[in-house]
Amino acid sequence: MRLSRYYIPTLKEDPADAEVVSHKLLMRAGMVRKLTSGIYNYLPLGLRAINKVAGIVREEMDRAGAMEVSMPMVQPADLWQETGRWDYYGKELLRLKDRHGRDYCLGPTHEEVITDLVRGEIKSYKQLPINLYQIQTKFRDEIRPRFGLMRGREFIMKDAYSFDRDESGAEASYWAMFEAYKAAFSRIGLRFKPVQADSGAIGGDFSHEFMVLAETGEDTIASCKSCQFGANLEKAKVAAPVSECLCDAPCPPIEQVDTPGQHTVDEVCAFLGITSDKLIKTLLFVVDGNPVAALVRGDRELNDVKLRNLVGGNEIEMADEALVRKLTGAPVGFAGPVGLAEGVPVYADAELCLATDWVAGANAADTHIRHLSLGRDCAIEKFADLRVIEPTDPCPECGSAIEFTKGIEVGHVFKLGLKYSKKMEATFLDENGKSQYMVMGCYGIGVSRIVASAIEQNHDDAGCCFPPSIAPFEAVLISLGGKDEAVNVKADELYRELLALGVDACFDDRQERPGVKFAEADLIGYPMQLVLGGKGLANGIVEAKDRKTGEKTELPIDGFTQAFTAWRKEIWNRWGLEA
Amino acid sequence: MRLSRYYIPTLKEDPADAEVVSHKLLMRAGMVRKLTSGIYNYLPLGLRAINKVAGIVREEMDRAGAMEVSMPMVQPADLWQETGRWDYYGKELLRLKDRHGRDYCLGPTHEEVITDLVRGEIKSYKQLPINLYQIQTKFRDEIRPRFGLMRGREFIMKDAYSFDRDESGAEASYWAMFEAYKAAFSRIGLRFKPVQADSGAIGGDFSHEFMVLAETGEDTIASCKSCQFGANLEKAKVAAPVSECLCDAPCPPIEQVDTPGQHTVDEVCAFLGITSDKLIKTLLFVVDGNPVAALVRGDRELNDVKLRNLVGGNEIEMADEALVRKLTGAPVGFAGPVGLAEGVPVYADAELCLATDWVAGANAADTHIRHLSLGRDCAIEKFADLRVIEPTDPCPECGSAIEFTKGIEVGHVFKLGLKYSKKMEATFLDENGKSQYMVMGCYGIGVSRIVASAIEQNHDDAGCCFPPSIAPFEAVLISLGGKDEAVNVKADELYRELLALGVDACFDDRQERPGVKFAEADLIGYPMQLVLGGKGLANGIVEAKDRKTGEKTELPIDGFTQAFTAWRKEIWNRWGLEA
């Protein structure tokens, strides 16, 4: 591509609404433009990067035996009603009506559509397993779209769905996808880590997220320093307590204490002169419409995903002030496990059984209780792992030390099991002519988000540093010829040599100042920069720069093809990639 | 691709709701499945064909200097309000609200979005011309989706938009796209014709449609047998009358005649004993909310697109019964130009000035008038070309005979002029620093519809006959080995040879009866069929069949590559294509 005829509207200033570096650079490098909140136009350069990611993902899906299809964006409500998700998916599901008043949604995901498609066609075990995927535009009506392509409303996703005849087949399909994801993200040139994850609104048996490691990531990952363990914070198990249960240990009788105006853990502890690990925090939630109480130690954080999963619900939210008042008879800040409204089940974090003689709220304004014994004074529905893991916790799998890192979720694989096939009657006949449910898995990759993640992971003050496998162009050849036709003619020749080599190169043949050309090349982040000027031509030299390391080298014009090929190989290798 | 591992759910029976052959065959060949009215899943084979069409279109767009972008499907209402189309686009525009209650639509076309994008970036004449295109999913809420991919609601389209600094630049851009379309449709292997067309809801100066010629087409094309003239029926001009105007010629005084219960042209003519060319039909319409009357000869058909364009409106519809009663004081069937409600402009077809002494409705129940002189008795707003051309009319450009053929619209190019740039203030500074409006064009290709059109144009009783350039696979190699491993191994070798040649081939390695394999190959319509059986292997022969002509030939196994290459070249050439 000759840049004199190409459309790259770069910006000198950071856009006002851009909070993260990928958003700023995607805008400044002329790769995307915002249409409206969370909805972006992909300009030529941005689309090239997206298409390269899609191309690699497609190849790895095909290699793994998945077959590409394309499902509609507009989906009829009745399928979502069959699975029940029409009611509980929440407002991210954008609902609409057609001219006849019939209900539809914009597809945020395609479990319903694919299950409907397959149940109509697959009749026999002989037709299984099958894995179908698509690369397609999805819509999720995020309450607060932000960070450019990182959390948009309309975005490009690869989603695959596997159907197997039994559990072991489904697990094989799952791990085949897991490996395909590892291959794809490796080829894209990302530093990433697969971690255990919660299944969320998709549901199912178990799942992994693929995290791109970047300081700016929204997610926190707990990883073991010794073993392979890694998990999203909302999923990470806390190792079960190993000491003796002290719930029924001797404890003085319960007594009320006045704590006027002391609402927070810190306030109460300071007021009573205790450390926060002696106090129980009582948190009230609503799970699928029903109130639930959860207890954690004062110095811990409750993990509401664990609570939701323990209760077995779909949607969980904090109780509002009015409900707190109704359940406790007191303002917010004084809830406790003793004397709550009847019928509210109380779940306690597992480590609360390691001690007794607790302080807790008294369910009365400005009042707490002390000498609380969970064994004696309360009815605990269940002790279970309910808290967020902390960096000081041991690895739940091997007991070694763990560490926290930041990540960006770019892929998610789910073993769905029978969740959708049961609700939608997706069955087949086995060898004995008996009807069985198909065992499903689903597998997503955020294609447009990967481009943003690659920038978050690879940038410097001058701009993007794209991996060569997904850069809009792998190399730029900059002519500094200006009016010097000899330079321009030679640069043109070199450009043709690059194309002949199969290099996805562009040619900056514009009549711009060298400084402008260099700055834009750095901003856009072509991995390889080649520069030909008058002096270089005289000396028979093309200057070559590795964008990522900044390292410069000289390639001879005489024998350029060979020298460039060797240098290119080196650049790709630095990324752990093969050209 | 090995068909033993591929997903092609063929059907034995025609689906009940399929009215046209392409719909039937796309379903039966396992290429698409309906999700809901007008919304289809593309299965692996169907998607392959679509992607091949898209690939050719993309290459021709790139070659013409257009640059690929991708714009969102969900578009904010405010842009459509700027151009006024939010109000008058009609119900095909599917409107929706997000979680915050803001208005959006699903993009049926992207003039607003692209103009918004470009006006924000292009500031100087130096940045023009520019042509941006995308290949993307669109949504139009058709009142009666039908014919499978032919008239769906969600479909894949290529749309391009050009921006120029002046009229001559815009015309150059228009004709460059016109040529690119010719190149693309030729390479796809379609018999097609570009014809003059109306600009419809897109608006603008002039336009052409590209019609695939097929008996099953919904559109009728008028073409000249001598010159290049071709036009969609709704656009085709009727040659202006060349004889003398007789509007003011002597005519007996007007008189009323009773025509009890005679409503239609035929009834009235029979009752009065006249031929229908002596009667004037008066038709009442509403254009953008205002009533309008139009007169044509009794034996002619009014062209409402011509009327709408003459009046200069956006939307035209027939007046309903209540309005007819209000305007004429009579039931439907007795409208006439004399004594209509005040303020209703009356437009007359040009040929009505060639005679006088007409019969027409009297605007009174069961009554007509005769001896009507349009010059004497009426106020005609304008005489103009208002009728539909007929096969007996002369060519409006050269006067020779014309003929009618059927076609399917697969492409449409529009010179838009300033329509959008004025409404949306898309301006640039010219050489003199003066602000000017950009001159626009827009250019669409129905990518998914082309696959259906190709089938409409190329099929027989056994199934599809795809052009090799867009067939899901260019060739199928069928092994008849069954349990005979020698045959299967040799077939496998030949399959690898085909792939090594760069042929997009599939390999039917299934354990199915030969009859099933042949029938499915015919149904799907791979252009080239290669068959290896036990006898063939013994004789060193692969049987080759041209799907389109049915012609069979034998290729030697020894020297297969060379023989196949020559045969393949011949097959492509029969389609007027180059392999």
PDB file of C-alpha atoms in Angstrom, chain B residues 282-398:
ATOM      1  CA  THR B 282     -57.770   9.190 -12.702  1.00  0.00           C
ATOM      2  CA  LEU B 283     -55.640   7.903  -9.853  1.00  0.00           C
ATOM      3  CA  LEU B 284     -55.403   9.533  -6.450  1.00  0.00           C
ATOM      4  CA  PHE B 285     -52.244   9.389  -4.352  1.00  0.00           C
ATOM      5  CA  VAL B 286     -50.790  10.880  -1.233  1.00  0.00           C
ATOM      6  CA  VAL B 287     -47.238  12.189  -1.620  1.00  0.00           C
ATOM      7  CA  ASP B 288     -45.560  13.105   1.660  1.00  0.00           C
ATOM      8  CA  GLY B 289     -49.012  13.658   3.165  1.00  0.00           C
ATOM      9  CA  ASN B 290     -50.511  15.750   0.324  1.00  0.00           C
ATOM     10  CA  PRO B 291     -53.185  14.493  -2.100  1.00  0.00           C
ATOM     11  CA  VAL B 292     -52.286  14.416  -5.785  1.00  0.00           C
ATOM     12  CA  ALA B 293     -54.217  13.277  -8.872  1.00  0.00           C
ATOM     13  CA  ALA B 294     -52.638  11.589 -11.882  1.00  0.00           C
ATOM     14  CA  LEU B 295     -54.206  10.900 -15.283  1.00  0.00           C
ATOM     15  CA  VAL B 296     -53.222   8.146 -17.704  1.00  0.00           C
ATOM     16  CA  ARG B 297     -54.970   6.583 -20.673  1.00  0.00           C
ATOM     17  CA  GLY B 298     -57.282   3.718 -19.763  1.00  0.00           C
ATOM     18  CA  ASP B 299     -55.069   1.133 -21.440  1.00  0.00           C
ATOM     19  CA  ARG B 300     -51.865   2.331 -19.711  1.00  0.00           C
ATOM     20  CA  GLU B 301     -50.356   1.804 -16.306  1.00  0.00           C
ATOM     21  CA  LEU B 302     -49.278   4.656 -14.102  1.00  0.00           C
ATOM     22  CA  ASN B 303     -45.660   4.615 -12.893  1.00  0.00           C
ATOM     23  CA  ASP B 304     -45.881   5.923  -9.348  1.00  0.00           C
ATOM     24  CA  VAL B 305     -42.110   6.391  -9.081  1.00  0.00           C
ATOM     25  CA  LYS B 306     -42.278   8.847 -11.983  1.00  0.00           C
ATOM     26  CA  LEU B 307     -45.173  10.624 -10.302  1.00  0.00           C
ATOM     27  CA  ARG B 308     -43.332  10.831  -6.980  1.00  0.00           C
ATOM     28  CA  ASN B 309     -40.217  12.200  -8.676  1.00  0.00           C
ATOM     29  CA  LEU B 310     -42.293  14.705 -10.679  1.00  0.00           C
ATOM     30  CA  VAL B 311     -43.986  15.975  -7.531  1.00  0.00           C
ATOM     31  CA  GLY B 312     -40.611  15.941  -5.762  1.00  0.00           C
ATOM     32  CA  GLY B 313     -41.673  13.863  -2.785  1.00  0.00           C
ATOM     33  CA  ASN B 314     -40.156  11.101  -0.731  1.00  0.00           C
ATOM     34  CA  GLU B 315     -43.040   8.749  -0.021  1.00  0.00           C
ATOM     35  CA  ILE B 316     -45.985   7.963  -2.242  1.00  0.00           C
ATOM     36  CA  GLU B 317     -49.015   5.816  -1.517  1.00  0.00           C
ATOM     37  CA  MET B 318     -52.439   5.225  -3.039  1.00  0.00           C
ATOM     38  CA  ALA B 319     -55.229   7.245  -1.433  1.00  0.00           C
ATOM     39  CA  ASP B 320     -57.415   5.027   0.727  1.00  0.00           C
ATOM     40  CA  GLU B 321     -61.165   4.686   0.247  1.00  0.00           C
ATOM     41  CA  ALA B 322     -62.010   7.330   2.823  1.00  0.00           C
ATOM     42  CA  LEU B 323     -59.739   9.883   1.179  1.00  0.00           C
ATOM     43  CA  VAL B 324     -61.106   9.051  -2.287  1.00  0.00           C
ATOM     44  CA  ARG B 325     -64.587   9.709  -0.969  1.00  0.00           C
ATOM     45  CA  LYS B 326     -63.447  12.986   0.581  1.00  0.00           C
ATOM     46  CA  LEU B 327     -61.711  14.214  -2.578  1.00  0.00           C
ATOM     47  CA  THR B 328     -64.305  13.041  -5.128  1.00  0.00           C
ATOM     48  CA  GLY B 329     -67.527  12.907  -3.153  1.00  0.00           C
ATOM     49  CA  ALA B 330     -68.006   9.437  -4.634  1.00  0.00           C
ATOM     50  CA  PRO B 331     -67.023   5.833  -4.025  1.00  0.00           C
ATOM     51  CA  VAL B 332     -63.862   4.410  -5.611  1.00  0.00           C
ATOM     52  CA  GLY B 333     -64.190   4.053  -9.385  1.00  0.00           C
ATOM     53  CA  PHE B 334     -65.647   7.409 -10.360  1.00  0.00           C
ATOM     54  CA  ALA B 335     -62.774   9.870  -9.872  1.00  0.00           C
ATOM     55  CA  GLY B 336     -62.149  12.366 -12.654  1.00  0.00           C
ATOM     56  CA  PRO B 337     -60.207  15.554 -13.258  1.00  0.00           C
ATOM     57  CA  VAL B 338     -63.282  17.836 -13.317  1.00  0.00           C
ATOM     58  CA  GLY B 339     -64.751  18.800  -9.963  1.00  0.00           C
ATOM     59  CA  LEU B 340     -62.159  17.282  -7.686  1.00  0.00           C
ATOM     60  CA  ALA B 341     -61.771  18.780  -4.207  1.00  0.00           C
ATOM     61  CA  GLU B 342     -60.049  22.153  -4.365  1.00  0.00           C
ATOM     62  CA  GLY B 343     -56.267  22.345  -4.192  1.00  0.00           C
ATOM     63  CA  VAL B 344     -55.555  18.847  -5.484  1.00  0.00           C
ATOM     64  CA  PRO B 345     -52.981  19.234  -8.268  1.00  0.00           C
ATOM     65  CA  VAL B 346     -53.694  17.167 -11.390  1.00  0.00           C
ATOM     66  CA  TYR B 347     -50.780  15.718 -13.378  1.00  0.00           C
ATOM     67  CA  ALA B 348     -51.401  14.194 -16.798  1.00  0.00           C
ATOM     68  CA  ASP B 349     -49.380  11.662 -18.737  1.00  0.00           C
ATOM     69  CA  ALA B 350     -47.745  13.261 -21.769  1.00  0.00           C
ATOM     70  CA  GLU B 351     -49.639  11.245 -24.376  1.00  0.00           C
ATOM     71  CA  LEU B 352     -53.013  12.563 -23.150  1.00  0.00           C
ATOM     72  CA  CYS B 353     -52.351  15.753 -25.135  1.00  0.00           C
ATOM     73  CA  LEU B 354     -52.447  13.736 -28.362  1.00  0.00           C
ATOM     74  CA  ALA B 355     -56.254  13.532 -28.353  1.00  0.00           C
ATOM     75  CA  THR B 356     -59.359  15.160 -26.986  1.00  0.00           C
ATOM     76  CA  ASP B 357     -63.023  14.178 -26.413  1.00  0.00           C
ATOM     77  CA  TRP B 358     -62.246  11.848 -23.490  1.00  0.00           C
ATOM     78  CA  VAL B 359     -64.379   9.799 -21.163  1.00  0.00           C
ATOM     79  CA  ALA B 360     -63.566  10.115 -17.437  1.00  0.00           C
ATOM     80  CA  GLY B 361     -65.099   9.717 -13.994  1.00  0.00           C
ATOM     81  CA  ALA B 362     -67.567  12.418 -12.904  1.00  0.00           C
ATOM     82  CA  ASN B 363     -66.686  12.527  -9.166  1.00  0.00           C
ATOM     83  CA  ALA B 364     -70.216  11.303  -8.492  1.00  0.00           C
ATOM     84  CA  ALA B 365     -71.444   7.802  -7.770  1.00  0.00           C
ATOM     85  CA  ASP B 366     -72.381   5.707 -10.847  1.00  0.00           C
ATOM     86  CA  THR B 367     -71.568   8.586 -13.184  1.00  0.00           C
ATOM     87  CA  HIS B 368     -68.953   9.372 -15.850  1.00  0.00           C
ATOM     88  CA  ILE B 369     -68.477  12.332 -18.174  1.00  0.00           C
ATOM     89  CA  ARG B 370     -67.828  12.360 -21.907  1.00  0.00           C
ATOM     90  CA  HIS B 371     -66.599  14.961 -24.371  1.00  0.00           C
ATOM     91  CA  LEU B 372     -63.942  15.962 -21.840  1.00  0.00           C
ATOM     92  CA  SER B 373     -61.338  18.404 -23.205  1.00  0.00           C
ATOM     93  CA  LEU B 374     -58.281  18.651 -20.974  1.00  0.00           C
ATOM     94  CA  GLY B 375     -57.442  22.071 -22.413  1.00  0.00           C
ATOM     95  CA  ARG B 376     -60.920  23.473 -21.910  1.00  0.00           C
ATOM     96  CA  ASP B 377     -62.381  21.725 -18.837  1.00  0.00           C
ATOM     97  CA  CYS B 378     -59.434  21.149 -16.444  1.00  0.00           C
ATOM     98  CA  ALA B 379     -56.447  22.830 -14.869  1.00  0.00           C
ATOM     99  CA  ILE B 380     -53.591  20.420 -15.566  1.00  0.00           C
ATOM    100  CA  GLU B 381     -50.582  21.111 -13.347  1.00  0.00           C
ATOM    101  CA  LYS B 382     -48.249  19.496 -15.843  1.00  0.00           C
ATOM    102  CA  PHE B 383     -48.123  17.059 -18.758  1.00  0.00           C
ATOM    103  CA  ALA B 384     -45.206  14.682 -18.220  1.00  0.00           C
ATOM    104  CA  ASP B 385     -43.993  11.127 -18.683  1.00  0.00           C
ATOM    105  CA  LEU B 386     -46.033   9.287 -16.045  1.00  0.00           C
ATOM    106  CA  ARG B 387     -46.733   5.865 -17.440  1.00  0.00           C
ATOM    107  CA  VAL B 388     -44.982   2.515 -17.395  1.00  0.00           C
ATOM    108  CA  ILE B 389     -43.184   1.731 -20.629  1.00  0.00           C
ATOM    109  CA  GLU B 390     -44.668  -1.116 -22.692  1.00  0.00           C
ATOM    110  CA  PRO B 391     -42.988  -3.668 -24.937  1.00  0.00           C
ATOM    111  CA  THR B 392     -44.585  -1.989 -27.964  1.00  0.00           C
ATOM    112  CA  ASP B 393     -43.078   1.393 -27.125  1.00  0.00           C
ATOM    113  CA  PRO B 394     -40.002   2.501 -29.061  1.00  0.00           C
ATOM    114  CA  CYS B 395     -36.604   2.785 -27.376  1.00  0.00           C
ATOM    115  CA  PRO B 396     -36.573   6.207 -25.689  1.00  0.00           C
ATOM    116  CA  GLU B 397     -32.986   6.722 -26.769  1.00  0.00           C
ATOM    117  CA  CYS B 398     -32.831   5.519 -30.385  1.00  0.00           C
TER     118      CYS B 398
END
